[in-house]
């Protein structure tokens, strides 16, 4: 196992010396046992505490359980789990066995999950009992799935033949010899939505998890063994996976997990009761926290630093947060394709309204539509090269070639570099929206709107709310004879909510006589954006 201590992060970046034969789970779990942390609390979730030693036992048992069910190395298992200790157990247990876990967004629809199960050919599904209703209608048609493992709930809620997560662990053997994998073997997947809205299986290798700790967690955030970590971004996000999973094991820190939605009240409860020292948020949440009358006082929390990613943090939100709590938010940029943050502000060098400077170990460039570098201060597409880039998109050669171009990964984001060398976000290169840090395809929302009997056509763009956070806005053309009203607008919002993940619904709806189009019939969204 490659080793390091906090002293290794006194210079940036530290040397990454990853052996050829390498299993990420063996490293992440084993380094804490070797460091004498077996009795130290690794996780605090809604059920209690779990030590690093207890995690090690659970991981080995889960690996044995999967092998006992007949799963083989390189086969896939879809994890749709709320944030409890069962997530790292299943994720690490799969990896240790050489089986590839796929962390799925817990906010999707049955149709989304049916696509993922078919596309990945996952042989097993591990799902939280609370999320089972989204899978029950599709399991019969999931021809590749051989086993369903349910976390939580009781026998009455589980489908016939499904396994109970706790019972499976209890009956599995202790001890498991890690599968013989290499640092370049596929380790896990994360699904990323593209411009068509179709999810893409983004494949990451074994070396990438620890590399994010070497390059970002240590030198930039300064995570220490005595820190208590709390990520409002969930574990299924690339951002949340680094925050609450990788950095927990890489640094031997204690991490708070919360299964429920990260509402301001739920977050405030953890901040005051568990007293995390590092808080990882997203822009929407920071704005909601500041707007809440229940916002804790500075002396009620123990935060020493925060990070933000997913979408650009509005300058006024960052300033207000720092004024209230006396701590900085390190706003930065990462992606599913790059696994974690590669562009970030630094402690003591935060400039709100910018994404900061490249994380050492990554190289960034800004290019025009022909791929040529733009002049300083000009806007272009941001591209990044670095050691954590995904291998490719599963079973999607065209999209892989378009995104991964030699050492460079296209971000799809428009940026410029200011006179101080800081990167300033200027929007998306395509029409994709980021809502609460999650990509939303306008095409998908438009498709849901036009299934309503009153709608003839629809176009969706992004619009900033009062906190300068982007939300979907819909322009709708009604069928002849239908009357415009706020009542109908609300009906359309509910219609979209019933068909798509809730965060995708249009916050504003404006009715038009016709949509602006090109001579060939393509909607001119730039003209709609100019109206907002």
PDB file of C-alpha atoms in Angstrom, residues 54 57 109 175 439 457:
ATOM      1  CA  UNK A  54     -15.845  -2.831  12.421  1.00  0.00           C
ATOM      2  CA  UNK A  57     -15.040  -6.840   9.207  1.00  0.00           C
ATOM      3  CA  UNK A 109     -37.349   7.423 -11.570  1.00  0.00           C
ATOM      4  CA  UNK A 175     -11.578 -12.520   6.327  1.00  0.00           C
ATOM      5  CA  UNK A 439     -27.179  18.087 -14.547  1.00  0.00           C
ATOM      6  CA  UNK A 457     -44.632  22.724 -27.795  1.00  0.00           C
TER       7      UNK A 457
END
